[in-house]
Amino acid sequence: MQISEKSYTLKDWQGGYESLTQEFDYWIDDIEGEIPLELAGTLFRNGPGLLDINKQRLHHPFDGDGMISRITFTNGHAHFRNRFVQTEGYLAENKAGKILYRGVFGTQKPGGWLANIFDFKIKHIANTNVIYWGKKLLALWEAAEPYALNPHTLETLGNEYFNGVLSKGEAFSAHPRIDPNGTLVNFAIKPGLSTTITIFELNTNGEIIKKQNHSIPGFCFIHDFVITENYCIFFQNPVNFNPIPFALGISSAGQCIKFQKDQPTKIIIIPRIAKSENEKVQVLETQAGFIFHHVNAFEVENEIIIDSICYKSLTEVEPNTDYRETDFDANSPGQLWRFHLNLETNQVQNQLIDHRACEFPTIHPNNVGKSYRYLYSAAAHHATVNAPLQAILKVDLESQNRQLWSAAPQGFIGEPIFVPRANSQQEDDGWVIALVYDAEYHRSDVVILDAENIEKGTIAKLHLKHHIPYGLHGSFTPETFI
Ligand code: CO
């Protein structure tokens, strides 16, 4: 098909923001191509399943209740199941049939500012990520404790406190990093006049074995971080927070965050294991920008190298706008950058790796915190304009080669996940799996690509019986749950 000027229509894109209220459980039988026999395991996805409560629309998709989708691959077959996380808020609103809570990203209870004034009760929506770790399936949301789910039934078991290491309401971010040495590292942000960053390390039994706190001056809006063998690295992007409109019920918390383009980004480097008692937190500075997601980081001699998806500024959540009418051309794209942090001179150098708008990067799990060659991410169809994510980009950081597979004009893509082939030797020997919303049929597909050559097209395209609203993050485990 000839693709003129735009690779999409706004109307097609908007279809992926309809709620999915139904919960399904079935073997997928409408398949183009063949599911590789060697592909065995379970893909878990999380994201907002509800974009409205009984037709009262949420102001922003990030306020939508978490819904887990599970796709299990076994012997060339695939099984689908989805269930909502039964959070306190989901159950209460389901029963009431109306919005009862304010959302972080702009959803207000009906009734204007009088209904919202001094209401600090934020709904825990458990909608950002889902991981299977230490025999626990955990739905994550960055501002509070995880919800544990039964991986076989997706039934909600309750909040997870890791044997009392977390307290009620304590944050546990949605972006853990799994060190190939077998440790899961995660963080939490506790905002205030100064910010507390907590770092957790969990063993393979799912127990927290280390917890350290650091106080950082100023307000932080930190969604993701990176690890290396010796460090955890955080980007404190220049934003400030004015709580008054939030307290008065005029604005949500997210709307009170303002980008400060004349202030530097601070890069906070915290030793995972201090080599000496004098080893302290180092803070480096670079130009203003906003990062939601990092790709990876690693150490080379006296440098830390970090690859990240960086925006020129933070697109603010406005009170009187409709996210479904997003003017993509007016927003700055997320682009792939490489940062070189010199730990001796405290200098930071950065370089743009690729112009194309991209988000949701993924790499081989064995290379987290280590030098690596390949990354994959969701990306815009055209190389030079900001647009919805419709393609998958593969970047070879060594040769600078690029590969692109696109689902345009009517396909819209979520976070891809790289799944290595068992016992593979080569870094890109495996598959890239993603959910694609197909606006033509208002349904979603699971696509499987050969990671070595994504330009060959899909190995298999699994048509679901329904759509899945655009999701956030997920993960793959070689264990199979049906
Ligand atoms: Co994220």
XYZ file of C-alpha atoms and ligand atoms in Angstrom:
483
model
C 0.000 0.000 0.000
C 1.213 3.462 -0.900
C 1.760 5.509 2.237
C 1.290 9.186 1.598
C 2.339 12.017 3.949
C 1.050 10.500 7.192
C 1.506 6.860 8.033
C -1.674 6.789 10.150
C -5.009 8.469 10.776
C -5.892 9.806 14.216
C -9.203 7.945 14.045
C -7.467 4.580 13.544
C -5.051 5.339 16.378
C -7.898 6.326 18.742
C -9.486 2.850 18.412
C -6.779 1.419 20.670
C -7.988 3.648 23.502
C -11.347 1.946 23.924
C -11.897 0.023 27.149
C -11.870 -3.755 27.179
C -14.320 -4.800 29.880
C -14.465 -8.525 29.111
C -12.119 -11.171 30.491
C -11.159 -13.984 28.072
C -9.567 -17.430 28.315
C -8.976 -19.343 25.030
C -6.522 -21.085 22.687
C -5.649 -18.774 19.790
C -6.741 -20.515 16.578
C -6.584 -17.728 13.989
C -2.894 -17.705 13.074
C -0.971 -16.600 9.975
C 2.377 -18.380 9.702
C 3.665 -20.779 12.336
C 4.617 -20.337 15.973
C 8.197 -21.653 16.348
C 8.200 -24.960 18.254
C 11.214 -23.792 20.247
C 9.366 -20.733 21.532
C 8.197 -21.849 24.968
C 7.176 -19.671 27.854
C 4.795 -16.937 28.890
C 4.501 -13.317 27.870
C 2.816 -11.150 30.499
C 1.593 -7.648 29.583
C 0.111 -4.902 31.755
C -1.659 -1.681 30.851
C -4.836 0.296 31.355
C -7.790 -1.950 30.474
C -10.434 0.632 31.294
C -10.310 4.106 29.772
C -13.715 4.995 31.213
C -15.815 4.041 34.209
C -19.333 3.421 32.987
C -18.835 5.932 30.104
C -17.259 8.611 32.353
C -13.996 9.015 30.500
C -10.675 9.092 32.331
C -8.605 12.175 31.615
C -5.463 10.212 30.780
C -4.776 6.545 29.915
C -2.141 6.359 32.676
C -5.087 6.607 35.124
C -6.714 3.416 33.752
C -7.085 0.242 35.838
C -4.377 -2.364 35.313
C -5.345 -5.336 33.168
C -2.988 -8.287 32.758
C -2.825 -10.112 29.426
C -1.055 -13.436 29.317
C 0.054 -15.217 26.140
C 1.473 -18.693 26.705
C 3.521 -20.409 23.988
C 3.858 -24.186 24.052
C 4.529 -26.782 21.320
C 3.655 -24.394 18.512
C 0.385 -23.306 20.132
C -0.592 -20.185 22.038
C -3.134 -19.515 24.752
C -4.609 -16.142 25.748
C -6.028 -14.990 29.048
C -6.692 -11.534 30.493
C -7.885 -10.357 33.911
C -8.111 -7.079 35.724
C -6.020 -6.596 38.825
C -8.614 -6.574 41.605
C -7.317 -3.480 43.359
C -9.370 -1.844 46.090
C -10.147 1.028 43.719
C -11.158 -1.195 40.792
C -13.569 -3.163 42.983
C -15.066 -0.034 44.577
C -15.595 1.788 41.255
C -16.940 -1.348 39.589
C -19.542 -1.608 42.345
C -20.402 2.103 42.362
C -20.428 2.390 38.552
C -18.720 5.774 38.679
C -15.363 7.475 39.244
C -14.613 7.587 42.984
C -10.942 8.577 42.937
C -8.764 11.310 41.541
C -6.080 10.051 39.143
C -2.446 11.132 39.164
C -2.673 12.142 35.486
C -5.734 14.348 35.496
C -8.805 12.262 36.164
C -11.035 14.121 38.598
C -14.115 12.945 40.381
C -17.207 14.504 38.766
C -18.402 17.699 40.452
C -15.568 20.119 39.665
C -13.029 21.446 42.130
C -15.436 21.298 45.118
C -15.647 17.527 44.801
C -11.853 17.218 44.569
C -10.507 19.822 47.005
C -8.128 18.390 49.623
C -8.732 14.863 48.336
C -5.271 13.275 48.399
C -6.622 9.752 48.175
C -4.962 8.448 45.032
C -6.133 5.209 43.463
C -3.592 2.394 43.244
C -4.170 1.129 39.714
C -1.392 -1.494 39.359
C -1.233 -0.809 35.613
C 2.414 -0.263 34.617
C 4.361 -3.518 34.500
C 4.110 -7.196 35.366
C 7.005 -9.519 36.218
C 7.358 -13.142 37.219
C 10.147 -13.302 39.788
C 10.905 -15.599 42.713
C 7.800 -17.674 41.896
C 5.644 -14.574 42.279
C 3.689 -12.771 39.584
C 3.695 -9.086 40.507
C 1.678 -6.234 38.988
C 3.685 -3.041 39.484
C 2.760 0.639 39.768
C 5.483 3.061 40.753
C 3.767 4.899 43.598
C 2.813 1.945 45.805
C 3.424 -1.685 46.726
C 2.963 -4.463 44.122
C -0.097 -6.666 43.796
C 0.648 -10.399 43.740
C -1.306 -12.551 41.275
C -1.677 -16.277 40.701
C 0.258 -16.900 37.445
C -2.017 -19.836 36.509
C -5.360 -18.074 36.951
C -4.323 -14.369 37.093
C -6.432 -14.147 40.249
C -5.387 -11.253 42.512
C -3.888 -12.546 45.763
C -3.348 -9.207 47.513
C -0.549 -6.722 48.150
C 3.025 -7.994 48.324
C 5.168 -6.707 51.210
C 8.142 -9.122 50.865
C 7.842 -10.467 54.430
C 7.394 -7.029 55.942
C 10.332 -5.323 54.187
C 7.819 -2.998 52.464
C 5.286 -1.145 54.581
C 1.704 -0.400 53.572
C 1.605 2.138 50.754
C 5.387 2.106 50.289
C 6.501 2.693 46.723
C 8.209 0.030 44.600
C 8.881 1.189 41.042
C 7.488 -0.438 37.902
C 10.973 -0.633 36.324
C 13.067 -3.269 38.053
C 16.275 -4.382 36.318
C 17.398 -7.974 36.467
C 21.166 -8.306 36.819
C 22.354 -11.373 34.866
C 24.050 -12.463 38.151
C 20.554 -13.361 39.363
C 19.652 -10.297 41.413
C 16.626 -8.144 40.765
C 17.304 -4.468 41.496
C 14.489 -1.976 41.929
C 14.001 1.498 43.363
C 11.371 3.739 44.914
C 10.935 7.492 44.970
C 9.496 9.218 48.035
C 8.829 12.832 47.084
C 9.119 15.778 49.437
C 11.177 18.958 49.794
C 14.055 16.592 49.328
C 13.523 13.247 47.679
C 14.382 9.855 49.112
C 15.580 7.259 46.633
C 15.385 3.715 48.002
C 17.212 0.879 46.247
C 16.124 -2.730 46.741
C 17.971 -5.882 45.737
C 15.963 -9.131 45.610
C 17.288 -12.685 45.368
C 15.850 -15.392 43.118
C 13.512 -16.510 45.923
C 11.806 -13.117 45.619
C 13.160 -11.934 48.988
C 14.499 -8.419 49.527
C 18.099 -8.933 50.637
C 19.270 -5.308 50.601
C 17.538 -1.942 51.022
C 19.394 1.387 51.047
C 18.056 4.963 51.238
C 19.575 8.146 49.785
C 18.353 11.693 50.207
C 18.536 13.871 47.075
C 17.892 17.639 47.074
C 14.812 18.827 45.182
C 11.801 17.242 43.532
C 12.297 14.116 41.409
C 10.061 12.629 38.738
C 11.973 9.424 38.011
C 10.202 6.615 36.188
C 13.110 4.338 35.285
C 16.792 3.796 36.117
C 19.745 1.732 34.927
C 22.219 -0.560 36.641
C 25.788 -1.591 35.940
C 27.911 -4.072 37.842
C 28.744 -1.466 40.504
C 26.196 1.349 40.206
C 22.567 2.381 40.040
C 22.104 5.502 37.895
C 19.150 7.899 38.011
C 18.390 10.897 35.769
C 16.822 13.754 37.738
C 15.260 15.670 34.865
C 14.586 19.350 35.525
C 10.969 19.625 36.654
C 9.325 21.357 39.553
C 6.135 20.558 41.403
C 3.632 23.118 42.632
C 1.227 21.260 44.943
C -1.261 24.111 45.440
C -3.581 23.539 42.428
C -3.585 19.838 43.359
C -4.538 20.527 46.985
C -7.255 22.943 45.875
C -8.776 20.295 43.635
C -8.197 22.272 40.428
C -5.497 20.060 38.962
C -4.198 16.544 39.364
C -0.742 15.841 40.753
C 0.625 15.112 37.266
C -0.610 18.462 35.969
C 1.380 20.315 38.654
C 4.690 19.057 37.262
C 6.371 21.676 35.059
C 9.456 21.207 32.904
C 12.344 23.641 33.570
C 14.139 23.951 30.251
C 16.878 26.246 31.578
C 17.900 23.908 34.381
C 20.337 21.021 33.918
C 19.493 17.349 34.161
C 21.280 15.853 37.162
C 22.659 12.335 36.850
C 22.804 10.588 40.219
C 25.257 7.696 40.490
C 24.819 5.503 43.571
C 27.233 2.636 44.308
C 25.440 -0.708 44.631
C 28.201 -1.975 46.867
C 30.451 0.746 48.222
C 34.083 -0.230 47.594
C 35.228 1.974 50.450
C 33.524 3.926 53.226
C 34.382 7.136 51.426
C 32.649 6.142 48.239
C 29.762 8.508 47.963
C 26.970 9.324 45.639
C 28.228 11.275 42.612
C 26.076 13.876 40.844
C 26.933 14.918 37.276
C 25.139 17.464 35.126
C 24.056 17.564 31.504
C 21.629 19.573 29.376
C 17.870 19.673 30.074
C 15.770 16.892 28.623
C 13.244 14.348 29.771
C 13.706 10.592 29.954
C 11.026 8.058 30.760
C 12.988 4.981 29.705
C 16.582 3.933 29.517
C 17.829 1.117 27.305
C 20.906 -0.071 29.181
C 24.157 1.018 30.855
C 27.626 -0.437 31.292
C 31.074 0.442 32.595
C 34.174 0.892 30.424
C 37.292 1.829 32.420
C 36.485 5.139 34.161
C 33.295 5.728 32.199
C 29.689 4.720 32.498
C 27.878 4.565 29.146
C 24.102 4.923 29.175
C 21.657 4.620 26.261
C 18.297 6.305 26.783
C 15.184 7.528 24.983
C 15.318 11.267 25.488
C 12.761 14.046 24.807
C 13.660 17.718 24.403
C 11.009 18.529 26.998
C 8.257 16.892 29.010
C 4.861 17.000 27.305
C 2.686 18.330 30.089
C -0.698 16.885 30.953
C -3.104 19.789 30.510
C -6.431 19.952 32.376
C -8.648 20.904 29.418
C -7.261 18.787 26.616
C -8.239 15.397 25.233
C -5.313 12.973 24.909
C -7.098 11.285 21.996
C -6.686 14.504 19.989
C -2.888 14.513 20.467
C -1.136 16.618 17.830
C 1.891 14.402 17.262
C 3.517 16.996 15.004
C 3.514 19.527 17.863
C 5.297 17.248 20.364
C 8.991 16.484 20.453
C 9.884 12.864 19.646
C 11.622 10.477 22.012
C 15.010 9.782 20.438
C 17.827 7.404 21.153
C 20.852 9.059 22.822
C 24.104 7.765 24.246
C 25.593 9.415 27.350
C 29.244 9.029 28.368
C 29.759 9.750 32.086
C 33.379 10.252 33.042
C 33.715 9.399 36.738
C 37.141 11.049 37.043
C 36.496 14.395 35.348
C 32.733 14.471 36.119
C 32.142 15.417 32.477
C 29.144 14.165 30.514
C 29.169 13.816 26.742
C 26.118 12.883 24.749
C 25.394 11.948 21.188
C 22.226 11.300 19.195
C 22.217 7.723 17.925
C 19.030 7.852 15.869
C 16.588 10.591 14.825
C 13.566 8.330 14.546
C 10.863 8.715 17.215
C 10.987 5.627 19.401
C 9.945 4.295 22.813
C 9.862 1.064 24.838
C 13.369 -0.325 24.223
C 14.294 -3.966 24.869
C 17.561 -5.933 24.832
C 18.868 -9.456 25.430
C 18.283 -10.149 29.152
C 21.845 -11.472 29.629
C 23.269 -8.032 28.738
C 21.549 -5.894 31.387
C 24.286 -3.704 32.888
C 26.843 -5.021 30.400
C 28.313 -3.991 27.074
C 25.899 -4.993 24.299
C 25.342 -4.715 20.568
C 21.643 -4.881 19.671
C 18.565 -3.049 20.850
C 14.971 -3.159 19.645
C 12.265 -0.581 20.264
C 8.846 0.502 19.132
C 9.236 3.354 16.644
C 7.492 5.693 14.233
C 7.017 4.513 10.646
C 8.735 7.544 9.100
C 12.276 8.398 10.196
C 11.861 12.122 10.587
C 8.442 12.947 12.044
C 6.890 12.478 15.453
C 4.037 9.992 15.118
C 2.368 7.080 16.924
C 4.442 3.911 17.360
C 3.736 1.705 14.346
C 7.028 -0.057 13.738
C 9.829 -2.009 15.393
C 13.351 -0.660 15.037
C 16.442 -2.802 15.494
C 19.695 -0.924 16.048
C 23.113 -2.521 15.695
C 25.247 -0.288 17.924
C 28.455 -1.749 16.519
C 27.896 -1.470 12.759
C 25.255 1.294 13.035
C 22.998 -0.783 10.768
C 19.263 -0.381 11.165
C 16.350 -2.697 10.464
C 12.699 -1.692 10.502
C 9.492 -3.688 10.421
C 6.354 -1.597 10.143
C 2.669 -2.296 10.788
C 1.557 1.004 9.193
C -0.852 2.293 8.096
C -3.449 0.627 10.346
C -1.259 -1.166 12.880
C -0.131 0.440 16.150
C 2.501 -1.219 18.223
C 3.209 -1.695 21.926
C 6.411 -2.499 23.778
C 8.389 -5.241 21.993
C 10.121 -7.926 24.062
C 13.256 -9.771 22.964
C 13.099 -13.490 23.783
C 16.387 -15.386 23.340
C 16.362 -18.863 21.818
C 17.361 -21.458 24.439
C 21.134 -22.058 24.419
C 21.713 -19.383 21.781
C 25.252 -18.085 21.256
C 24.560 -15.034 19.146
C 23.140 -11.902 20.806
C 20.281 -11.515 18.307
C 19.393 -15.216 18.083
C 15.782 -15.230 19.226
C 12.457 -13.535 18.642
C 10.919 -10.130 19.046
C 7.317 -10.354 20.233
C 4.848 -7.483 20.397
C 1.155 -6.687 20.488
C -0.148 -4.753 17.491
C -3.523 -3.027 17.492
C -5.056 -3.482 14.032
C -7.509 -0.625 13.447
C -8.941 -2.255 10.304
C -10.539 -5.053 12.357
C -10.485 -3.312 15.773
C -8.559 -6.236 17.234
C -5.032 -6.928 18.411
C -2.452 -9.328 17.009
C 0.512 -10.938 18.710
C 3.381 -10.705 16.216
C 6.519 -12.856 16.331
C 9.570 -11.687 14.380
C 12.964 -13.277 13.836
C 15.240 -10.952 15.822
C 18.184 -11.596 13.519
C 16.263 -10.183 10.576
C 13.076 -8.349 11.473
C 12.773 -7.059 7.897
C 11.775 -10.560 6.757
C 8.376 -9.833 8.296
C 6.391 -11.801 10.824
C 7.110 -15.502 11.399
C 3.662 -15.698 12.926
C 0.789 -13.294 13.412
C -1.744 -14.444 16.009
C -5.137 -12.781 15.669
C -6.890 -12.300 18.995
C -10.692 -12.311 19.136
C -10.781 -8.716 20.455
C -8.565 -5.675 20.909
C -6.293 -4.966 23.862
C -6.068 -1.278 24.780
C -2.570 0.189 24.299
C -0.488 -1.201 27.143
C 2.601 -0.164 29.018
C 5.113 -2.817 30.008
C 5.466 -6.551 30.349
C 7.965 -9.381 30.487
C 8.646 -12.903 29.324
C 9.406 -15.965 31.426
C 10.484 -19.340 30.011
C 7.994 -20.988 32.402
C 4.640 -21.885 30.884
C 1.408 -21.036 32.654
C -1.963 -22.021 31.242
Co 7.752 2.781 31.853
